[in-house]
Coordinates of C-alpha atoms in Angstrom, one line a residue:
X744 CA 19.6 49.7 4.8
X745 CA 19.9 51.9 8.1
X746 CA 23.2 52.5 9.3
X747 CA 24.3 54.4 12.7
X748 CA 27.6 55.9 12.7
X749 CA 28.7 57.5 16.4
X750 CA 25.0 58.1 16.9
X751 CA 24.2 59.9 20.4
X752 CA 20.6 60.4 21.5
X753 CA 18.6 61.0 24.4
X754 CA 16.4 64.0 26.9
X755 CA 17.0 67.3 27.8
X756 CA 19.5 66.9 30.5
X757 CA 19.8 63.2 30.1
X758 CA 22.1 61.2 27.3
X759 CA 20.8 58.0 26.8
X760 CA 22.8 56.7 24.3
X761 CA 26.2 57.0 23.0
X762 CA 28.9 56.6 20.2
X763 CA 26.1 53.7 18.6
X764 CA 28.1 52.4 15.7
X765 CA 25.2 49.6 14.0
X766 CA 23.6 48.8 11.0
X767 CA 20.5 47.2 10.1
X768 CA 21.0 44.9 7.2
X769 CA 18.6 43.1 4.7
X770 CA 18.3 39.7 4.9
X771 CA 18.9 39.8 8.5
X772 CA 17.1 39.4 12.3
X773 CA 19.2 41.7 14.7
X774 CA 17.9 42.0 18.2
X775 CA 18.8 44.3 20.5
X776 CA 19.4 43.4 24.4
X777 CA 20.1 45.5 27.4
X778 CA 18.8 46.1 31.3
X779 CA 15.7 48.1 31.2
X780 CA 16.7 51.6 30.5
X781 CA 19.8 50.8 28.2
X782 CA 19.0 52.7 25.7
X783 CA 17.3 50.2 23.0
X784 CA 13.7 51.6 22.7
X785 CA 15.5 55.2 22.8
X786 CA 17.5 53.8 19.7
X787 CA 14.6 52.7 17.9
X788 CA 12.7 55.8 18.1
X789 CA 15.9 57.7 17.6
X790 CA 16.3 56.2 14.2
X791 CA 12.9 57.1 13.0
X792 CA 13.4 60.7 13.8
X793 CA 10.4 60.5 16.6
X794 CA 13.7 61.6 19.2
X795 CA 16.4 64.0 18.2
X796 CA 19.8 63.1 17.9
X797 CA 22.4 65.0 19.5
X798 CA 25.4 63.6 17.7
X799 CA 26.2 61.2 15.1
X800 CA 24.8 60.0 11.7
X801 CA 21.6 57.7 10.4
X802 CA 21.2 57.2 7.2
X803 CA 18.2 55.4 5.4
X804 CA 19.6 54.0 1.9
X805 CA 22.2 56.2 2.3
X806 CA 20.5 59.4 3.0
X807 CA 20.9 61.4 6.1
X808 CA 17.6 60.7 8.1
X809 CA 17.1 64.8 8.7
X810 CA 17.0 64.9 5.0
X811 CA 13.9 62.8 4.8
X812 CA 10.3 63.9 5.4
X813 CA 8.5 61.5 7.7
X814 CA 6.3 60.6 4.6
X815 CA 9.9 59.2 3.4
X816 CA 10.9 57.3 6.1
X817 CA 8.0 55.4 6.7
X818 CA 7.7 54.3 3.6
X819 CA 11.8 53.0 3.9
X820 CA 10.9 51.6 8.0
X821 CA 7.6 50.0 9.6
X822 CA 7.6 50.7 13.6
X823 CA 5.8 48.1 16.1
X824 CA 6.0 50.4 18.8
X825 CA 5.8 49.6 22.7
X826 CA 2.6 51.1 23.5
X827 CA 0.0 52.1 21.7
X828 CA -3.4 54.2 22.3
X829 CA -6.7 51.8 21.7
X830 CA -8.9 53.9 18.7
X831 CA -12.5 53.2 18.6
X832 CA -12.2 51.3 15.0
X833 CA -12.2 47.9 13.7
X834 CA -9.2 45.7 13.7
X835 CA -9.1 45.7 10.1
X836 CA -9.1 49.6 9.9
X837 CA -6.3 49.3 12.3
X838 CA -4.2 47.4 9.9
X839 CA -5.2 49.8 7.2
X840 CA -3.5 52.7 8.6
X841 CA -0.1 50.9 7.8
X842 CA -0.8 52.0 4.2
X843 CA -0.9 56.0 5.6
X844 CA 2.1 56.8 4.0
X845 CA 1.4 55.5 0.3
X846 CA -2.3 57.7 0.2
X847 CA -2.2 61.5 -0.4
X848 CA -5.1 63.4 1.0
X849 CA -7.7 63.0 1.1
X850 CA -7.3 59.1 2.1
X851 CA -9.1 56.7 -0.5
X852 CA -7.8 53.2 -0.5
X853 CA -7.3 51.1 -3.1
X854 CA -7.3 47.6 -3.9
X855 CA -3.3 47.0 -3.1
X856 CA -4.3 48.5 0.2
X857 CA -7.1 46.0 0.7
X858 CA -5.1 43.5 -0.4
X859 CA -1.8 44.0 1.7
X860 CA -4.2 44.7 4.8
X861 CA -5.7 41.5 4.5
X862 CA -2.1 39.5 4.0
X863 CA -1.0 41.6 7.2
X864 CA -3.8 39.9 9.0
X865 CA -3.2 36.3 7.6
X866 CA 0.7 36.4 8.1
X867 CA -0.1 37.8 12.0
X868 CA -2.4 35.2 12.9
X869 CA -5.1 37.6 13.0
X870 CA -7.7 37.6 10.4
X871 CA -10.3 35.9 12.6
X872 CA -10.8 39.4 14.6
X873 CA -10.4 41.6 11.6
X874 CA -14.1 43.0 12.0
X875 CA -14.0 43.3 15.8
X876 CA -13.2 46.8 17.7
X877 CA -10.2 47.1 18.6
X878 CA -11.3 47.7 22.2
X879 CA -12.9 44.7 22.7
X880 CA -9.9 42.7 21.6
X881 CA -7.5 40.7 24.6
X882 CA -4.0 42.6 25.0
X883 CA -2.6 39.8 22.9
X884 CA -4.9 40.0 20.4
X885 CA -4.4 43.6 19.8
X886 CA -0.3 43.2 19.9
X887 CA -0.8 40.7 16.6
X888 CA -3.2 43.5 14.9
X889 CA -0.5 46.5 15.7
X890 CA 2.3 43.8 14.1
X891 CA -0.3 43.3 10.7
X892 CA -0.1 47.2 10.7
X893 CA 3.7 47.3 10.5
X894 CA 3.6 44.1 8.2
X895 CA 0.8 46.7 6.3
X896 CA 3.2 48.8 5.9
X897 CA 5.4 47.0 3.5
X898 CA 9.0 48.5 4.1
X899 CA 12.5 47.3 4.1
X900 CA 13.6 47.5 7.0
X901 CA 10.6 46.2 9.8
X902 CA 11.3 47.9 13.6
X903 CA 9.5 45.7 16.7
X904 CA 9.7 47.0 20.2
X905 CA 8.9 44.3 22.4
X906 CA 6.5 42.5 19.9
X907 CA 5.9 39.2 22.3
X908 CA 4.0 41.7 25.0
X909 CA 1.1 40.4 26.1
X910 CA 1.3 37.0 24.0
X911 CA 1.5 33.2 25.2
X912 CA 4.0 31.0 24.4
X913 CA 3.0 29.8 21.2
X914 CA 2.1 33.2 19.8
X915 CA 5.7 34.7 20.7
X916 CA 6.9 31.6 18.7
X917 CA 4.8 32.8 15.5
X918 CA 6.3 36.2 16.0
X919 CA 10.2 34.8 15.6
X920 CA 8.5 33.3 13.0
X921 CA 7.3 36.1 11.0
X922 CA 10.5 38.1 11.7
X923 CA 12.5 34.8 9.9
X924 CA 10.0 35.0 7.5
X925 CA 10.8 38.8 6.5
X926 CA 14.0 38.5 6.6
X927 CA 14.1 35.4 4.2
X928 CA 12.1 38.1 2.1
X929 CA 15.8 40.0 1.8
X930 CA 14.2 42.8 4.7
X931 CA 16.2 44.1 7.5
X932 CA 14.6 43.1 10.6
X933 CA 15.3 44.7 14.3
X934 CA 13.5 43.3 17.8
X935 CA 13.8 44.8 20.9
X936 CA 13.4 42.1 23.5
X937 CA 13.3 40.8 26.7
X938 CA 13.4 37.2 26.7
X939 CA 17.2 36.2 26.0
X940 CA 16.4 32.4 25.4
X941 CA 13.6 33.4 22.7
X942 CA 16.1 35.7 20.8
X943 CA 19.4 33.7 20.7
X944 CA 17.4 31.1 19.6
X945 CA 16.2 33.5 16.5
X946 CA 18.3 35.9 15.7
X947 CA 20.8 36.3 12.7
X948 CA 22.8 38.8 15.1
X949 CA 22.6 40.1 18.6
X950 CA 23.0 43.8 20.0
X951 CA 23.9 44.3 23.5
X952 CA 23.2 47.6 25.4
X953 CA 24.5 48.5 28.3
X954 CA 24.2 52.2 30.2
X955 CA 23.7 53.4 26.6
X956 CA 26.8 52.3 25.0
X957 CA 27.1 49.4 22.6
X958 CA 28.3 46.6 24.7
X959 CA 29.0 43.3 21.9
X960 CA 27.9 42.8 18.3
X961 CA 27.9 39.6 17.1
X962 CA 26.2 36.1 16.3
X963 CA 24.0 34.7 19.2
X964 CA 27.2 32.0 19.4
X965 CA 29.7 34.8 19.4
X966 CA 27.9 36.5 21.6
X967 CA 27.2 33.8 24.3
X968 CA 30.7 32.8 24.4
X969 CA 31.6 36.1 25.1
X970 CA 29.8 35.9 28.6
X971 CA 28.6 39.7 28.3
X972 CA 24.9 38.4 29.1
X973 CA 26.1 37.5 32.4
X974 CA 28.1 40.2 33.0
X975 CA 25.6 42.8 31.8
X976 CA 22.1 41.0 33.3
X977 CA 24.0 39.7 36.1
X978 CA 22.8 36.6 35.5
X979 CA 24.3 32.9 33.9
X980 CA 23.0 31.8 31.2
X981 CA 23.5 28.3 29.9
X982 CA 22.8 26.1 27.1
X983 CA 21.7 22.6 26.5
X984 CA 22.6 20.9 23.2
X985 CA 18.7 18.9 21.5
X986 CA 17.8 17.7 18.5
X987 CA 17.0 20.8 17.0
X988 CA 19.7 22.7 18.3
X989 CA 21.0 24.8 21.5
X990 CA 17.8 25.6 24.2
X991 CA 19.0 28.2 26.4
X992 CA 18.0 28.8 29.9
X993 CA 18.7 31.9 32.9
X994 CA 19.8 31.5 36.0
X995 CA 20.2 33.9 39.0
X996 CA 24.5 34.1 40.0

C-alpha cells in the first residue's frame, strides 16, 4: 500500500503539487483527473522517487520511500509511463525488461521470467507481435507491449499514466479491463486519464486535481454529484441511466 500524507512536489522554482493527502489501496481502481498541468503525472513520478519531494510523506508498505533503493520500489510499484523511448529490440524483449528488478547482474533470465513475460503479452492483447521490433510496431501496438512490461513486472501496486494513448475504442476498453482485473487480484491500481466518461465508468474511486491541490476524493457517484467535474473542466457532464448502468457524456457550458 502507498500512502501520501501532505505530500508537496514539483521544479526548481515551480510547486506543482501541494498538501496531497491520498492513498493507493489494494483491491482498488483509483483514477486520477485534472486539467492538463494539475499535477497528476507530477504525482505519479513523485511517488516513485523519479521527482523529489519537497514536503510531505510516501510511504510504500509503510516505509518512507527515501528509505528504499529504487531496486525496492520497483519491485513494490510497476510504472506505465507517458512516453517512452522506441529501443531497437523485439516486443517480447521489451516485456522482459519488467523483470529488471528481480535479476542481479549480470542479467540471466529464468523460466518465471519467460513465463510472466509471456502472460504479460496474453493479458495485454499482445502476444501476436511479441517477435516483431518494437519500431515497426503502430503507436497502439507499442502502448499494449509498454502495459505487458508493467504487467511483467508483477507488483502490488500497478501505476498507468495515460495508458488508452494511441488506442481505439475497443482497445481502451480492454485496458479498464485489465486494471479491474488487477485489482480483483487484491492490487492497488492508479490511472491517470483523460477521458472522464471511460473512468467513471471504471473506477473504484476518483481523484480530482486541480492547480496542484487535491480538489474531491470519492466514488465516481460521489464524485459526480458533487459537480466538481464541471466546475474544475468547465464543462457539464451528464449521465444517462441503460441496461448496464450510468453512460456518461461531456458537454461544453
Amino acid at each position: 500500500m502507498i500512502e501520501l500524507q501532505k505530500l508537496c512536489a514539483g521544479y526548481p522554482g515551480r510547486t506543482v503539487l501541494e498538501d496531497i493527502t491520498l492513498s493507493f489501496s489494494p483491491g482498488r481502481v483509483l483514477i486520477l483527473l485534472g486539467p492538463n498541468g494539475s499535477g497528476k503525472s507530477t504525482l505519479l513520478r513523485t511517488v516513485l522517487g523519479l521527482l523529489p519531494k519537497t514536503g510531505g510523506s510516501i510511504l510504500l508498505d509503510g516505509a518512507p520511500l527515501e528509505s528504499l533503493s529504487a531496486r525496492q520500489v520497483a519491485q513494490k510499484a510497476a510504472y506505465l509511463a507517458q512516453s517512452r523511448t522506441v529501443p531497437n529490440i523485439t516486443a517480447h524483449r521489451m516485456v522482459l525488461h519488467g523483470r529488471f528488478p528481480y535479476l542481479s547482474f549480470p542479467r540471466h533470465y529464468r523460466p518465471e521470467d519467460y513465463e510472466a513475460a509471456r502472460q504479460a503479452l496474453s493479458w495485454a492483447d499482445a502476444a501476436d507481435v511479441a517477435d516483431r521490433p518494437m519500431q515497426e510496431l503502430s503507436g497502439g501496438q507499442r502502448q499494449k507491449i509498454y502495459l505487458a512490461m508493467a504487467l511483467a513486472q508483477d507488483t502490488e501496486t500497478v501505476l498507468m499514466d495515460e495508458p488508452t494513448t494511441y488506442l481505439d475504442i475497443l482497445h481502451q476498453l480492454d485496458v479498464m479491463d485489465v486494471a479491474r482485473r488487477l485489482a480483483g487480484q487484491g492490487k492497488a491500481v492508479v490511472l491517470v486519464l483523460h477521458d472522464l466518461c471511460l473512468a467513471m465508468r471504471a473506477a473504484d474511486e476518483i481523484a480530482v486535481l486541480s492547480e496542484g491541490r487535491l480538489a474531491a476524493l470519492g466514488t465516481p457517484e460521489a464524485v459526480y454529484r458533487s459537480g466538481i467535474l464541471d466546475k474544475v473542466f468547465s464543462i457539464r457532464l451528464g449521465r444517462v441511466e441503460t441496461g448496464t448502468g450510468f453512460h456518461y457524456y461531456c458537454e461544453k457550458r
